[in-house]
Amino acid sequence: MLRRLGWLIGLSQRSRQTKSLDAHSYVAARGFKPVLMVDTVQEIAVYLHTFHNLDLFQQGWYQIKISMRWEDGDNNNSRGIPSRVVQYEALDPSSNDSSGVWKIDDKDNSFLTQPFRIKYARQDVRLCMMVSFTMPLQRYEGPATSAVILRFELLYSPIMEDITVAHSDDCPASVHDFRIPPKALSGVHSYCPVHFDTFHAVLIDVSVHVSVMKSASYKRPAVLSSDASSGKNLASGNSRSSKKAFAQIAPADKLVSFVKALLGARDTLLEEMQRLSKAIDQTIDLSEFVSSMDNTLLSDSTGKSINVEDSGQGKQQNNLELNASLDLESEDWLHNFSKEHLSRTFHLLGTQLHYLWNTFLTFHRDNNTKILEYLRDIWTKDRRAEWSIWMVYSKVEMPHHFISGVDDTSNHSSHRRVNTSALKLNDPAQVAATRAELHRRSIAQMRINNRAVQDMHIFGDPMRVPIVIIERVWNAPRRTFSENSYMRHVDKIDSSLLSGHDDESGTRKHNNSQHSGRELKIVVFVHGFQGHHLDLRLIRNQWLLIDPKIEFLMSESNEDKTHGDFREMGQRLAQEVISFFKRKMDKHSRYGRLKKVKLSFVGHSIGNVIIRTALADSLMEPYRKYLHTYISLSGPHLGYLYSSNSLFNSGLWLLKKLKSTQVIHQLTLTDDPDLQNTFFYKLCKQKTLDGFKNIILLSSPQDGYVPYHSARIESCQPASFDNSKRGVAFLEMLNNCMDQIRGPSPETPHHQRVFMRCDVNFDTTLYGRNLNSFIGRAAHIEFLESDIFARFIMWSFQDLFR
């Protein structure tokens, strides 16, 4: 009885060895496939920091559900398993804004946060918890070749009297998927913002941390010495025979693959920890670990050294020196090891990784806020390069003056004439659409293969993502030999802005200004014809993500009043803006003197005309000095002269005849027999654009509601070759607008005003064949129903929106 009891608790080595041999012969005799006892797992930790409510429509109880699976597997056998949950900060138990506890659903191996209540807009809920998933790797017999799909689900339940939360897991309110590519599974630490969709506009600050681990550390802890960093005395006499059994079961090639995977994961994790430590200025003491971690890797079980040139056997090496001496991309040097030594090395590396991973989780728990801020900054910089797949950059010269038939430019005038003649037969809108379509086809041939966590809202179907062509327009310098000319360095200024990268001095200046004084930043959003004050909420939400401190006004003064005179609409908007401005000034003045005030405008369709009319009003004169950034989404700045959409023109003619709408007469410049007395002609002569430091004009060649040239404030071919009074009036309007943009930027006359034209080309296959797409309305409305194009532009040029 004692002998049997000793065998059960592991006191009898003889019985334990016999049991192992018997099990091996039992498996071989029955033809079963041997179980691979040496194995690895994928460890993916998801840290939830804060839930920011940007624009949820409904109050109630919300909950976040997290799950993950292999991309190439089925839903049952390829799911990750929650292995640990850490609550970084204790929630207030007396608060009525939380109910219940977090839980793990065994049905689909998902994790659900504690339910929390959302009561108002721009509400923040601190979650401060980390859940770690393990992903099995047995199916790959080595490093993973499939990506991992990380899913976030937003669950909603209405508020009940007894505060009972009854979520419906089967039908989440919204879902946001991310893809962790195979290259990132060896080790990555990344910020991962969760937005859900346009009807559930939130931001969850999430960071994802990935590494490869030894699965044995989760099944059965090995007998290790107290020195976990070096793994000394790991292979004793009794455990050595067990390792031999492991080596007999696991083929040498698989052992080599596992060792290589763990070695790469260890060095990646160590490098990332050192990088994070330096970035947040918090020390991680890993000197002892680094000095001893590779002592046994280059010696086999017999004590003989493996001949590796300049490897420095017998000396203490850090991981960088080891990588320099050994080619980790090649497995040749690992094949020199025996199976027994490979098995020991595997367990040694697994122990080291387990030690490093736990050290990192402790370090993250103590510095989670600083690490998240650093990863968010890195994410912001990386997005510029990643989203450039769908963005085309160019830089063009602004003509000094437009005249009939040719642009009056100081240089290459003959070349301009040739190009104008050559393009006479081509519609500029069609040329722009063709250019975007060719770029879209080139994306279909791209193979996107990087280490970044991919947002499936964008990468789920790259062919459906809008193509954005950014045209940076710069003021062409007239020929000058002055060394003091401010245009002397314009190429340097424009090239840095065009690429979306800010110079370090500008960044430091921005950071210093934040600490040296307070700023009041107001953004006014103005809807279009028969629009709603929330039409531009998607643009507003993106602006809030870039700068959460802005004060925004969703204009309501002209809602249901867009059929009248533009002058009346502009005056109502001016009064609304001034009232809002004064309230915010009074509020902020209570907390001290403001260093700077910035007033920005965003308009859609004729909302842009209303904005310019309001700025021309005498009521706005004291506030023009605060103007900062202006975004125009498909605005008819030059009216509807030379509109090429015959079907839409017929509709405008019918509206004028049946309803005699004043705004239609003004848009078509038929409100006065003399073109120079029309509303639009007079508006273009007034200073409405020269006060802005940044002007961004968004247009779409697919938009049939607003003439392409009018949205871009540029000439068109019919006007260039029209010598009638109509053509002359149009070019005068155009030149008056461009003269305002061409002038120096206010307060900084030595710098050019930022002026960009952005062509947005939507995927027309999404519209189908219907009336909206036929008359060109679909693209006009898509500016309000999609925010991907705004995300591309605004995050690529963040300084324009701060």
Coordinates of N, CA and C in Angstrom, one line a residue, residues 523-533 535-536 553-574 576-577 600-616 620 629-640 663-664 666-667 679-680 683 688-689 692 696-698 703 705-706 710-711 780-781 783-784:
V523 N -15.0 74.6 -32.5 CA -15.2 74.1 -33.8 C -16.7 74.2 -34.1
V524 N -17.0 74.8 -35.2 CA -18.4 75.0 -35.6 C -18.7 74.1 -36.8
F525 N -19.8 73.3 -36.7 CA -20.2 72.4 -37.8 C -21.5 72.9 -38.4
V526 N -21.5 73.0 -39.7 CA -22.7 73.6 -40.4 C -23.2 72.6 -41.4
H527 N -24.5 72.2 -41.3 CA -25.1 71.3 -42.3 C -25.4 71.9 -43.6
G528 N -25.9 71.1 -44.6 CA -26.2 71.6 -45.9 C -27.7 71.8 -46.1
F529 N -28.1 71.7 -47.4 CA -29.5 72.0 -47.8 C -30.4 70.9 -47.2
Q530 N -31.4 71.4 -46.5 CA -32.4 70.5 -45.8 C -31.7 69.5 -44.9
G531 N -30.6 69.9 -44.3 CA -29.8 69.1 -43.4 C -30.2 69.1 -41.9
H532 N -29.5 68.3 -41.2 CA -29.7 68.2 -39.7 C -28.5 68.6 -39.0
H533 N -28.6 69.1 -37.8 CA -27.5 69.6 -37.1 C -26.5 68.5 -36.7
D535 N -25.6 66.1 -38.8 CA -25.1 65.5 -40.1 C -23.6 65.3 -40.1
L536 N -22.8 66.2 -39.4 CA -21.4 66.2 -39.4 C -20.8 65.6 -38.2
L553 N -19.7 73.2 -31.7 CA -21.1 73.7 -31.9 C -21.7 73.1 -33.1
M554 N -22.7 72.3 -32.9 CA -23.4 71.7 -34.1 C -24.6 72.7 -34.4
S555 N -24.4 73.5 -35.4 CA -25.3 74.6 -35.7 C -26.7 74.1 -36.0
E556 N -27.7 74.8 -35.3 CA -29.1 74.5 -35.5 C -29.9 75.7 -35.9
S557 N -29.2 76.8 -36.1 CA -30.0 78.0 -36.4 C -30.6 78.0 -37.7
N558 N -30.1 77.2 -38.7 CA -30.7 77.2 -40.0 C -31.4 75.8 -40.3
E559 N -31.6 75.0 -39.3 CA -32.3 73.8 -39.6 C -33.7 74.0 -40.0
D560 N -34.1 73.4 -41.1 CA -35.5 73.7 -41.7 C -35.6 75.1 -42.3
K561 N -34.5 75.8 -42.5 CA -34.6 77.2 -42.9 C -33.6 77.4 -44.1
T562 N -33.3 76.4 -44.9 CA -32.3 76.5 -45.9 C -32.9 76.8 -47.3
H563 N -34.1 77.3 -47.3 CA -34.7 77.6 -48.6 C -34.7 79.1 -48.9
G564 N -34.3 79.9 -47.9 CA -34.4 81.3 -48.1 C -33.1 82.0 -48.6
D565 N -32.9 83.2 -48.2 CA -31.7 84.0 -48.7 C -30.5 83.6 -47.9
F566 N -29.4 83.4 -48.6 CA -28.1 83.1 -47.9 C -27.7 84.2 -46.9
R567 N -28.1 85.4 -47.2 CA -27.7 86.5 -46.2 C -28.4 86.3 -44.9
E568 N -29.7 85.9 -44.9 CA -30.4 85.7 -43.7 C -29.8 84.4 -42.9
M569 N -29.5 83.4 -43.7 CA -28.9 82.2 -43.1 C -27.6 82.5 -42.5
G570 N -26.8 83.3 -43.2 CA -25.4 83.7 -42.6 C -25.6 84.6 -41.4
Q571 N -26.5 85.4 -41.3 CA -26.7 86.3 -40.2 C -27.2 85.4 -39.0
R572 N -28.0 84.5 -39.2 CA -28.5 83.6 -38.1 C -27.3 82.8 -37.6
L573 N -26.4 82.3 -38.5 CA -25.3 81.5 -38.0 C -24.3 82.4 -37.3
A574 N -24.1 83.6 -37.7 CA -23.2 84.5 -37.0 C -23.7 84.8 -35.6
E576 N -25.6 82.9 -33.8 CA -25.4 81.6 -33.0 C -24.0 81.4 -32.6
V577 N -23.0 81.6 -33.5 CA -21.6 81.5 -33.2 C -21.2 82.4 -32.1
S600 N -12.6 77.4 -35.5 CA -12.5 76.6 -36.8 C -13.9 76.3 -37.3
F601 N -14.1 76.0 -38.6 CA -15.4 75.8 -39.2 C -15.3 74.5 -40.0
V602 N -16.4 73.8 -40.1 CA -16.5 72.6 -40.9 C -17.9 72.7 -41.6
G603 N -18.0 72.7 -42.9 CA -19.2 72.8 -43.6 C -19.4 71.7 -44.6
H604 N -20.7 71.4 -44.8 CA -21.0 70.4 -45.9 C -22.0 71.1 -46.9
S605 N -21.7 70.9 -48.2 CA -22.6 71.4 -49.2 C -22.8 72.9 -49.1
I606 N -24.0 73.4 -49.1 CA -24.2 74.8 -49.0 C -24.0 75.4 -47.6
G607 N -23.7 74.5 -46.7 CA -23.3 74.9 -45.4 C -22.0 75.8 -45.5
N608 N -21.1 75.5 -46.5 CA -19.9 76.2 -46.7 C -20.2 77.6 -47.1
V609 N -21.3 77.8 -48.0 CA -21.7 79.1 -48.4 C -22.2 79.9 -47.2
I610 N -23.0 79.2 -46.3 CA -23.5 79.9 -45.1 C -22.4 80.3 -44.2
I611 N -21.3 79.5 -44.1 CA -20.2 79.9 -43.3 C -19.5 81.1 -43.8
R612 N -19.3 81.2 -45.1 CA -18.6 82.3 -45.7 C -19.5 83.6 -45.6
T613 N -20.8 83.4 -45.7 CA -21.7 84.5 -45.6 C -21.7 85.1 -44.2
A614 N -21.6 84.2 -43.2 CA -21.6 84.6 -41.8 C -20.3 85.3 -41.5
L615 N -19.2 84.9 -42.1 CA -17.9 85.5 -41.8 C -17.8 86.9 -42.5
A616 N -18.6 87.1 -43.6 CA -18.7 88.4 -44.2 C -19.6 89.4 -43.5
M620 N -19.4 89.4 -37.2 CA -18.3 88.5 -37.0 C -16.9 89.2 -37.1
T629 N -8.8 76.8 -38.6 CA -8.9 75.8 -39.7 C -10.2 75.7 -40.3
Y630 N -10.3 75.6 -41.6 CA -11.5 75.5 -42.3 C -11.5 74.2 -43.2
I631 N -12.6 73.4 -43.0 CA -12.8 72.2 -43.8 C -14.0 72.3 -44.6
S632 N -13.9 72.2 -45.9 CA -15.1 72.3 -46.8 C -15.3 70.9 -47.4
L633 N -16.5 70.4 -47.1 CA -16.9 69.1 -47.7 C -17.9 69.3 -48.8
S634 N -17.4 69.3 -50.1 CA -18.2 69.4 -51.3 C -19.0 70.7 -51.2
G635 N -18.4 71.8 -51.1 CA -19.1 73.1 -51.0 C -19.0 73.8 -52.4
P636 N -20.2 74.3 -52.8 CA -20.2 75.1 -54.1 C -19.7 76.5 -54.0
H637 N -18.4 76.7 -53.8 CA -17.9 78.0 -53.5 C -18.0 78.9 -54.7
L638 N -18.1 78.4 -55.9 CA -18.3 79.3 -57.1 C -19.6 79.1 -57.7
G639 N -20.6 78.6 -57.0 CA -21.9 78.5 -57.5 C -22.1 77.3 -58.4
Y640 N -23.1 77.3 -59.2 CA -23.4 76.2 -60.2 C -23.1 76.6 -61.6
V663 N -32.7 80.4 -52.6 CA -31.3 79.8 -52.5 C -30.9 79.2 -53.8
I664 N -31.8 78.6 -54.6 CA -31.5 78.0 -55.9 C -31.2 79.1 -56.9
Q666 N -29.8 82.0 -56.2 CA -28.5 82.5 -55.8 C -27.4 81.5 -56.2
L667 N -27.6 80.2 -56.1 CA -26.6 79.2 -56.4 C -26.4 79.2 -57.9
F679 N -25.5 87.5 -55.8 CA -25.0 87.3 -54.4 C -23.6 86.6 -54.5
F680 N -23.4 85.6 -55.3 CA -22.2 84.9 -55.3 C -21.0 85.7 -55.8
L683 N -20.1 87.9 -52.9 CA -19.5 87.1 -51.8 C -18.1 86.8 -52.1
T688 N -13.4 86.4 -46.9 CA -14.0 85.3 -46.1 C -13.1 84.2 -45.9
L689 N -12.0 84.1 -46.6 CA -11.1 83.0 -46.5 C -9.7 83.4 -46.0
F692 N -8.2 82.3 -42.3 CA -7.9 81.0 -41.9 C -6.4 80.7 -42.2
I696 N -8.8 73.3 -46.1 CA -8.8 72.0 -46.7 C -10.1 71.8 -47.5
L697 N -10.0 71.7 -48.8 CA -11.2 71.5 -49.6 C -11.4 70.1 -50.0
L698 N -12.5 69.4 -49.6 CA -12.7 68.0 -50.0 C -13.8 68.0 -51.1
D703 N -19.3 63.0 -57.2 CA -20.4 63.9 -56.6 C -21.0 64.7 -57.8
Y705 N -23.9 66.4 -57.3 CA -24.7 67.5 -56.8 C -23.9 68.9 -56.8
V706 N -22.6 68.8 -56.7 CA -21.8 70.1 -56.6 C -20.8 70.0 -57.7
S710 N -16.1 73.8 -58.7 CA -16.7 74.7 -57.6 C -16.2 74.2 -56.2
A711 N -16.3 72.9 -56.0 CA -15.9 72.4 -54.7 C -14.4 72.6 -54.5
H780 N -22.3 62.5 -52.7 CA -22.5 63.7 -51.9 C -22.9 63.4 -50.5
I781 N -23.7 62.4 -50.3 CA -24.2 62.0 -49.0 C -23.2 61.1 -48.3
F783 N -20.2 61.6 -47.8 CA -19.3 62.4 -47.0 C -19.9 62.5 -45.5
L784 N -21.2 62.2 -45.4 CA -21.8 62.3 -44.1 C -21.9 60.9 -43.4

